[in-house]
Amino acid sequence: DGGITQSPKYLFRKEGQNVTLSCEQNLNHDAMYWYRQDPGQGLRLIYYSQIVNDFQKGDIAEGYSVSREKKESFPLTVTSAQKNPTAFYLCASSIGGTGEAEQYFGPGTRLTVT
Amino acid sequence: GNSVTQMEGPVTLSEEAFLTINCTYTATGYPSLFWYVQYPGEGLQLLLKATKADDKGSNKGFEATYRKETTSFHLEKGSVQVSDSAVYFCALRGGGTSYGKLTFGQGTILTVHP
């Protein structure tokens, strides 16, 4: 079945450590996105990538980094510079980044940093 | 910039009650509008969408009409079920150089009691 896989579902880290969240899609989509969700707030865009080897900052990119070496993979690293990393992280993909392409979301990773 | 405002929640209803969740937006140009639903512990699923003024999106008994004159996209359902309990997000995607970026409202928690 086609879809988006995020792993792990729950992740725990100590403050000061970098952590990488996985996102893989087998939908053959060109565009991929990372969002952050906090309680009582909508999703906020961290980074997005329109095509392999290219990515752009979203609204809240500080303290995060990404790579897009393969079409199907878009890992997100939460660095120690991110002041409030505890959140629910959602990855999404779409056929393209413009027009009416629907974004499909993965199940999310809940990161807790203590 | 673009923004989406949803009615404050949470919303609690009895089964078979009528549902309205208000959504208004601010955007330049002609955005596409979406409603997403998030069931507990899961990622987001597209519920319905509308891409131009006066379009009505519908799915699973839910409806929303794109009203450009009032910049609104209110979600309605005539008879809710317990299984509709979830968080509902209104979102927009602008055209032009926004590269498919979605702007979300803060989400509205809906709880339906038997």
Short mmCIF file of C-alpha atoms in Angstrom, two decimals:
data_model
loop_
_atom_site.label_atom_id
_atom_site.label_comp_id
_atom_site.label_asym_id
_atom_site.label_seq_id
_atom_site.Cartn_x
_atom_site.Cartn_y
_atom_site.Cartn_z
CA ASP A 1 0.00 0.00 0.00
CA GLY A 2 1.20 3.51 -0.78
CA GLY A 3 1.61 5.98 1.98
CA ILE A 4 3.82 7.94 4.30
CA THR A 5 5.75 6.33 7.11
CA GLN A 6 7.07 8.18 10.11
CA SER A 7 9.13 6.49 12.74
CA PRO A 8 9.20 6.14 15.60
CA LYS A 9 5.73 7.05 16.85
CA TYR A 10 7.13 8.22 20.21
CA LEU A 11 10.63 9.56 20.79
CA PHE A 12 12.29 10.67 23.99
CA ARG A 13 15.53 12.64 24.25
CA LYS A 14 17.55 14.52 26.77
CA GLU A 15 17.97 18.24 26.41
CA GLY A 16 21.06 19.18 24.42
CA GLN A 17 20.94 16.16 22.12
CA ASN A 18 20.18 16.31 18.42
CA VAL A 19 17.51 13.92 17.20
CA THR A 20 16.48 12.91 13.68
CA LEU A 21 12.90 12.10 12.74
CA SER A 22 12.31 9.82 9.78
CA CYS A 23 9.81 10.38 6.96
CA GLU A 24 9.51 8.03 4.00
CA GLN A 25 6.92 8.02 1.21
CA ASN A 26 6.28 5.54 -1.58
CA LEU A 27 3.74 7.69 -3.40
CA ASN A 28 6.30 8.97 -5.91
CA HIS A 29 5.52 12.50 -4.77
CA ASP A 30 7.91 15.32 -5.64
CA ALA A 31 7.09 17.65 -2.75
CA MET A 32 7.51 16.92 0.95
CA TYR A 33 6.81 18.98 4.05
CA TRP A 34 7.45 19.03 7.78
CA TYR A 35 4.96 20.56 10.20
CA ARG A 36 4.97 21.02 13.93
CA GLN A 37 1.79 20.77 16.01
CA ASP A 38 1.45 22.17 19.53
CA PRO A 39 -1.61 21.84 21.78
CA GLY A 40 -4.32 24.35 20.88
CA GLN A 41 -2.46 25.50 17.81
CA GLY A 42 -2.67 24.69 14.19
CA LEU A 43 0.16 23.14 12.26
CA ARG A 44 3.13 25.32 11.45
CA LEU A 45 5.45 24.70 8.53
CA ILE A 46 9.08 23.99 9.41
CA TYR A 47 10.66 23.09 6.05
CA TYR A 48 9.51 21.99 2.64
CA SER A 49 11.12 20.47 -0.41
CA GLN A 50 9.83 20.76 -3.95
CA ILE A 51 12.37 18.41 -5.48
CA VAL A 52 15.35 16.25 -4.62
CA ASN A 53 18.40 18.15 -3.38
CA ASP A 54 16.41 21.29 -2.80
CA PHE A 55 14.53 22.54 0.26
CA GLN A 56 13.25 25.81 1.67
CA LYS A 57 12.64 27.21 5.14
CA GLY A 58 9.09 27.45 6.35
CA ASP A 59 7.73 29.70 9.06
CA ILE A 60 9.61 28.21 12.03
CA ALA A 61 12.85 26.73 10.66
CA GLU A 62 15.16 27.95 13.44
CA GLY A 63 16.69 25.04 15.33
CA TYR A 64 15.82 22.50 12.64
CA SER A 65 17.62 21.07 9.63
CA VAL A 66 16.58 18.78 6.78
CA SER A 67 18.03 16.94 3.81
CA ARG A 68 16.48 15.61 0.60
CA GLU A 69 18.97 13.23 -0.95
CA LYS A 70 16.31 10.84 -2.21
CA LYS A 71 12.85 11.48 -3.59
CA GLU A 72 11.20 9.19 -1.06
CA SER A 73 12.96 10.44 2.07
CA PHE A 74 12.91 13.76 3.94
CA PRO A 75 14.45 13.42 7.43
CA LEU A 76 14.15 16.23 9.96
CA THR A 77 16.83 16.90 12.57
CA VAL A 78 15.82 18.72 15.71
CA THR A 79 18.98 20.35 16.99
CA SER A 80 19.92 21.48 20.47
CA ALA A 81 19.36 25.04 19.26
CA GLN A 82 15.60 24.47 19.14
CA LYS A 83 14.37 26.02 22.38
CA ASN A 84 11.05 24.18 22.68
CA PRO A 85 11.41 20.89 20.79
CA THR A 86 8.68 18.93 22.57
CA ALA A 87 5.84 18.68 20.06
CA PHE A 88 4.01 16.45 17.60
CA TYR A 89 5.76 16.41 14.23
CA LEU A 90 3.92 15.65 11.01
CA CYS A 91 5.39 14.92 7.62
CA ALA A 92 3.39 15.37 4.42
CA SER A 93 3.87 14.95 0.70
CA SER A 94 2.16 15.98 -2.50
CA ILE A 95 2.52 15.33 -6.21
CA GLY A 96 3.64 18.92 -6.69
CA GLY A 97 3.87 22.07 -4.66
CA THR A 98 1.55 24.22 -6.69
CA GLY A 99 -1.91 23.97 -8.10
CA GLU A 100 -4.44 21.71 -6.45
CA ALA A 101 -2.20 18.87 -5.32
CA GLU A 102 -3.48 17.35 -2.10
CA GLN A 103 -1.07 16.94 0.78
CA TYR A 104 -1.05 13.48 2.35
CA PHE A 105 0.04 13.27 5.96
CA GLY A 106 1.93 10.63 7.87
CA PRO A 107 0.86 9.40 11.32
CA GLY A 108 3.27 11.72 13.12
CA THR A 109 6.06 11.42 15.69
CA ARG A 110 5.57 12.71 19.21
CA LEU A 111 8.90 14.03 20.49
CA THR A 112 9.46 14.64 24.18
CA VAL A 113 12.64 16.36 25.34
CA THR A 114 13.42 16.50 29.05
CA GLY B 1 0.32 37.20 4.88
CA ASN B 2 -2.25 34.44 4.85
CA SER B 3 -4.14 33.51 7.99
CA VAL B 4 -7.02 31.28 9.08
CA THR B 5 -9.25 31.78 12.10
CA GLN B 6 -11.46 29.02 13.46
CA MET B 7 -14.15 29.20 16.09
CA GLU B 8 -13.03 28.54 19.62
CA GLY B 9 -13.52 25.04 20.92
CA PRO B 10 -14.03 22.56 22.25
CA VAL B 11 -17.44 21.78 20.80
CA THR B 12 -19.56 19.16 22.56
CA LEU B 13 -22.69 17.78 20.91
CA SER B 14 -25.13 14.94 21.32
CA GLU B 15 -25.41 12.34 18.58
CA GLU B 16 -27.60 13.45 15.65
CA ALA B 17 -27.16 17.15 16.47
CA PHE B 18 -26.33 19.72 13.78
CA LEU B 19 -22.72 20.81 13.57
CA THR B 20 -21.23 24.11 12.45
CA ILE B 21 -17.57 24.99 12.83
CA ASN B 22 -16.81 28.51 11.63
CA CYS B 23 -13.73 29.33 9.60
CA THR B 24 -12.71 32.68 8.14
CA TYR B 25 -9.56 33.51 6.26
CA THR B 26 -7.32 36.30 5.06
CA ALA B 27 -5.39 35.78 1.86
CA THR B 28 -4.22 37.53 -1.24
CA GLY B 29 -5.36 36.28 -4.59
CA TYR B 30 -7.56 33.21 -4.90
CA PRO B 31 -6.66 30.56 -2.34
CA SER B 32 -7.85 26.98 -2.22
CA LEU B 33 -9.59 26.04 1.02
CA PHE B 34 -9.53 22.78 2.93
CA TRP B 35 -10.91 21.01 5.97
CA TYR B 36 -8.72 18.35 7.54
CA VAL B 37 -9.68 15.95 10.32
CA GLN B 38 -7.35 14.42 12.91
CA TYR B 39 -8.50 11.41 14.90
CA PRO B 40 -6.80 10.76 18.26
CA GLY B 41 -3.15 9.83 17.91
CA GLU B 42 -3.17 10.02 14.13
CA GLY B 43 -2.04 12.31 11.34
CA LEU B 44 -4.34 14.56 9.34
CA GLN B 45 -6.74 13.37 6.68
CA LEU B 46 -8.24 15.60 4.03
CA LEU B 47 -11.98 15.83 4.64
CA LEU B 48 -13.02 18.15 1.83
CA LYS B 49 -11.80 21.02 -0.30
CA ALA B 50 -12.93 23.86 -2.55
CA THR B 51 -10.73 25.60 -5.07
CA LYS B 52 -12.80 28.58 -6.22
CA ALA B 53 -15.53 30.89 -5.02
CA ASP B 54 -18.99 29.34 -4.56
CA ASP B 55 -17.61 25.80 -4.80
CA LYS B 56 -19.05 23.39 -2.27
CA GLY B 57 -16.85 20.65 -0.93
CA SER B 58 -18.53 17.59 0.56
CA ASN B 59 -17.55 14.23 2.01
CA LYS B 60 -18.97 11.78 4.59
CA GLY B 61 -21.98 14.06 5.20
CA PHE B 62 -19.82 17.12 5.85
CA GLU B 63 -20.12 20.20 3.65
CA ALA B 64 -18.44 23.58 3.31
CA THR B 65 -19.00 26.37 0.79
CA TYR B 66 -16.27 28.75 -0.35
CA ARG B 67 -17.70 32.24 0.27
CA LYS B 68 -15.39 34.87 -1.13
CA GLU B 69 -17.66 37.78 -0.17
CA THR B 70 -17.46 36.84 3.52
CA THR B 71 -14.03 35.14 3.29
CA SER B 72 -15.50 32.10 5.01
CA PHE B 73 -15.49 28.31 4.67
CA HIS B 74 -17.71 27.04 7.48
CA LEU B 75 -17.96 23.29 8.05
CA GLU B 76 -21.42 21.77 8.55
CA LYS B 77 -22.95 18.37 9.12
CA GLY B 78 -26.63 17.71 9.57
CA SER B 79 -26.39 14.81 12.01
CA VAL B 80 -23.16 14.03 13.83
CA GLN B 81 -22.12 10.61 15.09
CA VAL B 82 -19.88 9.56 17.97
CA SER B 83 -17.32 8.51 15.37
CA ASP B 84 -17.04 12.14 14.20
CA SER B 85 -15.26 13.03 17.45
CA ALA B 86 -11.91 14.45 16.34
CA VAL B 87 -10.00 17.68 15.81
CA TYR B 88 -10.98 19.65 12.71
CA PHE B 89 -8.60 22.04 10.97
CA CYS B 90 -9.45 24.65 8.40
CA ALA B 91 -6.59 25.48 6.03
CA LEU B 92 -5.81 27.46 2.94
CA ARG B 93 -3.26 27.27 0.21
CA GLY B 94 -2.41 30.39 -1.68
CA GLY B 95 -1.41 30.50 -5.30
CA GLY B 96 1.60 32.09 -6.90
CA THR B 97 4.87 31.53 -5.13
CA SER B 98 3.50 29.90 -1.98
CA TYR B 99 4.69 26.51 -3.32
CA GLY B 100 1.82 24.52 -1.93
CA LYS B 101 2.30 25.75 1.61
CA LEU B 102 -0.77 25.21 3.79
CA THR B 103 -1.77 27.76 6.42
CA PHE B 104 -3.82 26.18 9.21
CA GLY B 105 -6.29 27.42 11.76
CA GLN B 106 -5.76 26.43 15.37
CA GLY B 107 -8.10 23.46 15.21
CA THR B 108 -11.47 22.78 16.83
CA ILE B 109 -11.97 19.78 19.10
CA LEU B 110 -15.33 18.10 18.54
CA THR B 111 -16.72 15.61 21.04
CA VAL B 112 -19.96 13.81 20.27
CA HIS B 113 -21.79 12.00 23.07
CA PRO B 114 -24.23 9.11 22.55
#
